[in-house]
mmCIF file of C-alpha atoms and ligand atoms in Angstrom:
data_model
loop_
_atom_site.group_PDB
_atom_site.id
_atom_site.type_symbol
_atom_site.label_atom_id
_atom_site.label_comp_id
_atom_site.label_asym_id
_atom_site.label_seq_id
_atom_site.Cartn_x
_atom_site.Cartn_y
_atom_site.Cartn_z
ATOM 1 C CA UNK A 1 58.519 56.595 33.332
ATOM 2 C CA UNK A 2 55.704 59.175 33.835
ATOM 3 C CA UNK A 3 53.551 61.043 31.840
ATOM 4 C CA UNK A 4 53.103 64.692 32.380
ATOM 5 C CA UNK A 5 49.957 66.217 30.955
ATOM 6 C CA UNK A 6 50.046 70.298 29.868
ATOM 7 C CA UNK A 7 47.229 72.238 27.758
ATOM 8 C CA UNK A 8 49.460 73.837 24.925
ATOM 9 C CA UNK A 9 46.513 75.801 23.306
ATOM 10 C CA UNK A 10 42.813 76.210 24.530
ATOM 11 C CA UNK A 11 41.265 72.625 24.993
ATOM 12 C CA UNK A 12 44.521 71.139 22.813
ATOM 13 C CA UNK A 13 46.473 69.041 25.533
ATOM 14 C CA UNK A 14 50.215 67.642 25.148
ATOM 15 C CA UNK A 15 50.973 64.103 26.896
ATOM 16 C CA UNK A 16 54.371 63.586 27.157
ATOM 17 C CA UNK A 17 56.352 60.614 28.331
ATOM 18 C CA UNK A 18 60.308 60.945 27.938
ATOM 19 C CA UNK A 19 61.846 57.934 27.589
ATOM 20 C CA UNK A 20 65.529 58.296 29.045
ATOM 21 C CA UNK A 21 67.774 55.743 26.965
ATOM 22 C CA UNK A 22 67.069 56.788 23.102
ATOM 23 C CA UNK A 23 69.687 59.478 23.171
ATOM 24 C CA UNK A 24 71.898 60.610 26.126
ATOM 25 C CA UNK A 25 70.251 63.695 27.192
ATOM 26 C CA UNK A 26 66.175 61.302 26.708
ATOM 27 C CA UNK A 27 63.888 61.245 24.001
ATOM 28 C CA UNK A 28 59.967 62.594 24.721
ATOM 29 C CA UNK A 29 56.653 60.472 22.781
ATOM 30 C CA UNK A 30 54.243 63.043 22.829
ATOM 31 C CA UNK A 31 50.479 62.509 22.110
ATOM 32 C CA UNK A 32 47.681 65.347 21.489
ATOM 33 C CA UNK A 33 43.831 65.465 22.594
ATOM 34 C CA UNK A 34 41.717 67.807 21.485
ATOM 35 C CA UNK A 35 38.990 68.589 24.028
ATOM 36 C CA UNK A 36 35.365 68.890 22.149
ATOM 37 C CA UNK A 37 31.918 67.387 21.807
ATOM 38 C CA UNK A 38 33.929 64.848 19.694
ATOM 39 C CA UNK A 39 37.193 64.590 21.386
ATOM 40 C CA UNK A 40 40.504 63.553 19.410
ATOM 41 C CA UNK A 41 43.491 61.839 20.301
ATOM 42 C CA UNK A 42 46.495 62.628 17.421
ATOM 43 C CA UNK A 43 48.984 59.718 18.000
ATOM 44 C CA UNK A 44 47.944 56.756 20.242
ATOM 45 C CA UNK A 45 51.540 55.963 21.433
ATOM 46 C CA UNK A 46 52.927 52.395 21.285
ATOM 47 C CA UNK A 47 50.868 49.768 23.143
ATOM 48 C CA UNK A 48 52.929 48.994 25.753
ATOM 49 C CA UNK A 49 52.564 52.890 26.912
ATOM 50 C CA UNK A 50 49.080 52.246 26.634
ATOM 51 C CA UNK A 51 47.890 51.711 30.316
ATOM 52 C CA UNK A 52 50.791 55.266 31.164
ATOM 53 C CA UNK A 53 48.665 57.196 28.475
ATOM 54 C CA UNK A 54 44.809 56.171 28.872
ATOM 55 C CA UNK A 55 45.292 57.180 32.655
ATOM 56 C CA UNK A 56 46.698 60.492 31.758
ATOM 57 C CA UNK A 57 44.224 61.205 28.876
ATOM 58 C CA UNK A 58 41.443 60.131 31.415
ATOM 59 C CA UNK A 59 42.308 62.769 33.611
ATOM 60 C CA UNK A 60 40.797 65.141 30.790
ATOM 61 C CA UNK A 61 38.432 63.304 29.439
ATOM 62 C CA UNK A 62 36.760 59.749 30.320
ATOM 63 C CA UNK A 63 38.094 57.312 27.729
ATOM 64 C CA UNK A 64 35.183 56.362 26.564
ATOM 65 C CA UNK A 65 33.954 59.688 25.343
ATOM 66 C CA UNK A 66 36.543 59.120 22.584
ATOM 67 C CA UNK A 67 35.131 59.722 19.412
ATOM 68 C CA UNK A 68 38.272 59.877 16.902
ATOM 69 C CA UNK A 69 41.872 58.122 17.024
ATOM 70 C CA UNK A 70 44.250 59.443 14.298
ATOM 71 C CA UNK A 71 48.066 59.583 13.927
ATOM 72 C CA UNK A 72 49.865 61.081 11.202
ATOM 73 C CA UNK A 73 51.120 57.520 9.599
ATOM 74 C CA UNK A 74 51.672 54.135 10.678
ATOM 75 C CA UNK A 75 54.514 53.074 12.888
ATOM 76 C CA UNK A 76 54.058 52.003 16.569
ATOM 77 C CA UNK A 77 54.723 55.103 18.311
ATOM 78 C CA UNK A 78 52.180 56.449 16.039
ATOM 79 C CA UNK A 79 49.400 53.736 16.322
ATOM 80 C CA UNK A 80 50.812 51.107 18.011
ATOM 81 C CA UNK A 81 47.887 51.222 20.371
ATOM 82 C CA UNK A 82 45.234 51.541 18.156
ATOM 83 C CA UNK A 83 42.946 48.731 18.936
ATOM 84 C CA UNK A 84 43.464 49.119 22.252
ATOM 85 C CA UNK A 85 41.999 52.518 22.330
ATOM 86 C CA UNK A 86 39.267 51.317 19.923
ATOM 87 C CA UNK A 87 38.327 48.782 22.894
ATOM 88 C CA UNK A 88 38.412 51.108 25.467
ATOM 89 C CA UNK A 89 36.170 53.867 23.673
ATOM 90 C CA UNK A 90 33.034 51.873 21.584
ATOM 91 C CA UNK A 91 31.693 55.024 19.628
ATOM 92 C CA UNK A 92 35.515 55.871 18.468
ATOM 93 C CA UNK A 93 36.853 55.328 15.050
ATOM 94 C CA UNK A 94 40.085 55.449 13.574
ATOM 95 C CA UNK A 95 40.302 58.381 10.806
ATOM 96 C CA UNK A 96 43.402 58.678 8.009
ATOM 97 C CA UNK A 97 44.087 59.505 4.633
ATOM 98 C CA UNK A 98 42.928 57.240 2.227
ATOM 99 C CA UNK A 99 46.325 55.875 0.965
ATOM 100 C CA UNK A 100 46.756 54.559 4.992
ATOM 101 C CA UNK A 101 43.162 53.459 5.160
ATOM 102 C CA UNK A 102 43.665 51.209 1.579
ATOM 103 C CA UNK A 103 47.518 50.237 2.333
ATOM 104 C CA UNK A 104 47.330 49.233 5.891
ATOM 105 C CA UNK A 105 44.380 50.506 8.075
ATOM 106 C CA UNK A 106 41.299 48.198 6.577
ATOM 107 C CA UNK A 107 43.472 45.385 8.078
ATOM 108 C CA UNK A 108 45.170 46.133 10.990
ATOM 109 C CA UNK A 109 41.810 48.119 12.574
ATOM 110 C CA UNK A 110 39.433 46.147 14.368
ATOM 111 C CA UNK A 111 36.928 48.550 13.269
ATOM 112 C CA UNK A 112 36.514 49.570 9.973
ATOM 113 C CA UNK A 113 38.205 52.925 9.472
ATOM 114 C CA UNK A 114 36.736 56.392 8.326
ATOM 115 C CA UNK A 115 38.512 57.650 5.124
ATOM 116 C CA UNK A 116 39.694 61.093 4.377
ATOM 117 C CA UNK A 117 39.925 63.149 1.700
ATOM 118 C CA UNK A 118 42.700 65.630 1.364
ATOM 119 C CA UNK A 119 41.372 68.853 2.992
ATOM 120 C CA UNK A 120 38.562 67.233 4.656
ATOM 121 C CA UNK A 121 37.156 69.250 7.455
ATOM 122 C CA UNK A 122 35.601 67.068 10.712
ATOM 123 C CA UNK A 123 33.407 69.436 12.531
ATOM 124 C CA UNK A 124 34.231 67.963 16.600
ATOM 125 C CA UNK A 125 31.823 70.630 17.913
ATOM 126 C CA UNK A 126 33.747 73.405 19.477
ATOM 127 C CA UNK A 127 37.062 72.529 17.300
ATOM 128 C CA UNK A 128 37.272 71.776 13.811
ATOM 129 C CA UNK A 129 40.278 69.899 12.584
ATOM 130 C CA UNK A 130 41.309 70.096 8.370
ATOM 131 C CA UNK A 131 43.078 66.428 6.958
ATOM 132 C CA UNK A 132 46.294 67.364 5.040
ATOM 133 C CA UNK A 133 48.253 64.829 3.152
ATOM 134 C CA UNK A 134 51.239 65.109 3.038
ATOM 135 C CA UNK A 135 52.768 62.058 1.352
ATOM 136 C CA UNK A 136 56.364 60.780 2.262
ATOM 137 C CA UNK A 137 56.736 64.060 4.861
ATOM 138 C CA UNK A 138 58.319 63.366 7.171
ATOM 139 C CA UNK A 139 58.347 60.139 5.943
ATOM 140 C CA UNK A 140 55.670 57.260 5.201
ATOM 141 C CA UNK A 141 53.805 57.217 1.686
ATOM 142 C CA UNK A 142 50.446 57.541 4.226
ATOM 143 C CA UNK A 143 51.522 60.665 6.163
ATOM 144 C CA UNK A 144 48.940 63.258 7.215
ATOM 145 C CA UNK A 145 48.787 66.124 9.461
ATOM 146 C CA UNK A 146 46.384 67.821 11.334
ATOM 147 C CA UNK A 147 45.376 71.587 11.394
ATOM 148 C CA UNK A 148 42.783 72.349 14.343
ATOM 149 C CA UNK A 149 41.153 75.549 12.799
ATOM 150 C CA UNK A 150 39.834 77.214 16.048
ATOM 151 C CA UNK A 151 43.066 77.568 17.532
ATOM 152 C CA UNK A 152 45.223 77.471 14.609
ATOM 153 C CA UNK A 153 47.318 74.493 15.731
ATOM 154 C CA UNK A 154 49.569 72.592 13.761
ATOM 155 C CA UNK A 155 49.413 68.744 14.704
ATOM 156 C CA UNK A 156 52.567 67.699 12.508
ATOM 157 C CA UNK A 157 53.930 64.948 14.129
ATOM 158 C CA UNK A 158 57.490 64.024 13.364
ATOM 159 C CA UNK A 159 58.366 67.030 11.829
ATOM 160 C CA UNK A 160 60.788 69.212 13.813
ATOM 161 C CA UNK A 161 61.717 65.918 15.946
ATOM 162 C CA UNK A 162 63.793 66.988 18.865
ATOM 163 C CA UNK A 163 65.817 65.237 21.406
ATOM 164 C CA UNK A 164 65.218 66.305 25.302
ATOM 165 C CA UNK A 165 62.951 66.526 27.684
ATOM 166 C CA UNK A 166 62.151 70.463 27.051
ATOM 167 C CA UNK A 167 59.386 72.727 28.247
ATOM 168 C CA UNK A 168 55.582 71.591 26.880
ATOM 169 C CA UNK A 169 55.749 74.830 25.110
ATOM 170 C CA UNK A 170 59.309 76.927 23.571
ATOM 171 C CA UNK A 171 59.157 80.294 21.715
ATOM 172 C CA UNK A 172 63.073 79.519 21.444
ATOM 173 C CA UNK A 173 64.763 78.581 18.503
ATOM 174 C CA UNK A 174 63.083 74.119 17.389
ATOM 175 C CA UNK A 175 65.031 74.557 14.041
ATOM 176 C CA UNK A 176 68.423 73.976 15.476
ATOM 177 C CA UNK A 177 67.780 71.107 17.825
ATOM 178 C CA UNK A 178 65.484 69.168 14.615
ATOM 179 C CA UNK A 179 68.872 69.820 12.457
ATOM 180 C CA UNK A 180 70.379 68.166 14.821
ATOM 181 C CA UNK A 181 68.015 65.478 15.675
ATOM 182 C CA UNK A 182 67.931 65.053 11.306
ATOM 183 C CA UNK A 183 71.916 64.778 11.834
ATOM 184 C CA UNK A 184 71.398 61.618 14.262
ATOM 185 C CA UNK A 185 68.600 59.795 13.270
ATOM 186 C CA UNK A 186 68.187 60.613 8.989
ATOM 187 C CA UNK A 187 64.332 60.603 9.747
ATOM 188 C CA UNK A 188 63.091 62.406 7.164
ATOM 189 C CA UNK A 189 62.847 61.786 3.475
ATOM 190 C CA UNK A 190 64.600 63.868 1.037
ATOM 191 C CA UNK A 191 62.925 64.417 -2.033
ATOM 192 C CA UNK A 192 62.014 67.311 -4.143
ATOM 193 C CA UNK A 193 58.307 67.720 -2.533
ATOM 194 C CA UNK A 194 59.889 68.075 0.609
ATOM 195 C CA UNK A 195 60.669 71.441 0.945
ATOM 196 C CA UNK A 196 57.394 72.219 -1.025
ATOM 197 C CA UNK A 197 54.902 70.183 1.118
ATOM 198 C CA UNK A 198 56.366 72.202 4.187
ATOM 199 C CA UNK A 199 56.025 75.581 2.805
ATOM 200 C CA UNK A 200 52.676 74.645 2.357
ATOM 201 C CA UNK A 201 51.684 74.298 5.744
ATOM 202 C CA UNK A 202 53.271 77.198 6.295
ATOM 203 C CA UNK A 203 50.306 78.930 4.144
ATOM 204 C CA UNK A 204 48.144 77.625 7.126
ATOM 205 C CA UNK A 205 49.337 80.118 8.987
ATOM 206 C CA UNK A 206 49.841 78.196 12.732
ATOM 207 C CA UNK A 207 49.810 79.766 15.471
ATOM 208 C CA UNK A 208 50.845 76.534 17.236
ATOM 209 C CA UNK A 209 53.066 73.071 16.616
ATOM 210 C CA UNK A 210 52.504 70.566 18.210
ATOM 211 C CA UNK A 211 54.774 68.550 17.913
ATOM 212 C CA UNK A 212 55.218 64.347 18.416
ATOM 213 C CA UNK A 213 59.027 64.003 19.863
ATOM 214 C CA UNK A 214 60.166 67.283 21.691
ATOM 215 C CA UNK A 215 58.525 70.622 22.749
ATOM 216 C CA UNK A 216 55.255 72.044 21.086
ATOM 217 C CA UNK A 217 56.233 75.834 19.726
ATOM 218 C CA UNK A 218 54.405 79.036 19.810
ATOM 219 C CA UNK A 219 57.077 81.628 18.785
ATOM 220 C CA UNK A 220 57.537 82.639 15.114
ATOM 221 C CA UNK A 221 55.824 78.987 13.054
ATOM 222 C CA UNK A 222 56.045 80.548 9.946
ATOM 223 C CA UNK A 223 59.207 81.469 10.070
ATOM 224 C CA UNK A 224 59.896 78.285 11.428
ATOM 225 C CA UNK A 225 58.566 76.130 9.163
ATOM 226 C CA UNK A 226 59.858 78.013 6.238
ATOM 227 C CA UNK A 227 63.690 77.796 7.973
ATOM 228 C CA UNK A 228 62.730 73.830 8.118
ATOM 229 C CA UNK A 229 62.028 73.952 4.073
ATOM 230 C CA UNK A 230 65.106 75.588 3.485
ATOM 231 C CA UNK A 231 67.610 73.270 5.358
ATOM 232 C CA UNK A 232 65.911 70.508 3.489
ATOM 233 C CA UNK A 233 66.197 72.005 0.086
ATOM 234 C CA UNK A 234 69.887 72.903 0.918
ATOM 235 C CA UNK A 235 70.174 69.158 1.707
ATOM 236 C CA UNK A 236 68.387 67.992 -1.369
ATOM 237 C CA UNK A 237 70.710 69.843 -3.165
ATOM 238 C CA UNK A 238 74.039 69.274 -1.399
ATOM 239 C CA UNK A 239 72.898 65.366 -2.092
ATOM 240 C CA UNK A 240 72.360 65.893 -5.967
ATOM 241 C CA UNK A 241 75.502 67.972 -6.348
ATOM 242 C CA UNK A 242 77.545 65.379 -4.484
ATOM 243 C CA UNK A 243 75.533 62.005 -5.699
HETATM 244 FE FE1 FE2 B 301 57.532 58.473 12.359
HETATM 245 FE FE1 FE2 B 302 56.970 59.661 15.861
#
């Protein structure tokens, strides 16, 4: 396995490692630094990727310049590394929402995490990144996204999931291939805030996804994103009808 590093948005870079035997045609874990005074990794990638990653993310910045690790919720590819990266950079801290800091984070940090409230701007010199819960979307009563203001990149980690090892960046169609990835792997939860809390990010505006298990977009998000809500609510409601 490798790790291929790409800049997807000005001082935003995509590491991506595609891991071959998840699904026949591979299966990419993708994780995001933003490059300023404060640099910030978004996903810390599971820890035995850990040595693959660090040496790729060095190549952009050294390690222990690191001054935030956050994911969107807690499962290994997400975090798995977490204390690894917290050894390896001394001034970094782990930053989440505060239903993962209470539920799981205050234990399974080594050091003691920074909580977020919803909306909560940190100021990384140079980039500014906006906290968004986004409860049980994708899927995880913690999950968060990420909105980098300066750029207007969308960190949204599992959300439009795609199989492949694609370009780092597509202005081509993501809604088809995450249908299809939804199809295979049931991923997301299906509840009546889905389609909602998606629309809502939407609002942001993004000019960029970047996205945790595929290609990071730059065509049409908000069209995107609102094509995403409405294959959800036609599943919600194909479920009811049939349930
Ligand atoms: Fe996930
Ligand atoms: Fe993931």
């Amino acid at each position: 396995m490798k790790t291929t590093t790409n800049e997807i948005a000005d001082g935003i870079f995509r590491f991506s490692t595609c891991v071959p035997d998840v699904t026949p045609d591979g299966f990419t874990f993708n994780q995001f630094l933003i490059k300023a005074e404060e640099p910030l990794l978004f996903h810390t990638g599971p820890r035995a990727m850990f040595l693959l990653i660090s040496e790729a993310v060095s190549r952009v910045v050294p390690i222990e310049k690191l001054r935030w690790i956050t994911f969107g919720h807690v499962e290994s590819d997400e975090c798995g590394s977490m204390n690894q990266w917290l050894a390896a950079a001394p001034r970094s801290e782990v930053a989440h929402g505060s239903v993962g800091v209470m539920v799981s984070l205050n234990d399974l940090a080594d050091r003691p995490p920074r909580m977020l409230q919803d909306s909560e701007i940190i100021d990384l010199g140079g980039k500014r990144v906006r906290h968004i819960d986004t409860p049980h979307v994708p899927h995880g009563w913690e999950a968060r996204v990420l909105f980098e203001e300066t750029t207007r990149t969308l960190l949204c980690g599992d959300l439009f999931t795609h199989t492949g090892d694609g370009p780092a960046l597509t202005a081509v169609d993501i809604v088809g291939p995450a249908k299809k990835a939804e199809e295979l792997f049931h991923a997301t939860c299906l509840t009546p805030n889905t389609a909602a809390t998606i629309r809502k990010l939407a609002a942001l505006s993004p000019k960029t996804l970047a996205i945790m298990h595929g290609s990071s977009f730059n065509g049409d998000a908000d069209r995107a994103l609102h094509d995403l809500a409405g294959l959800y609510d036609r599943w919600l409601r194909e479920a009811s009808q049939t349930g």
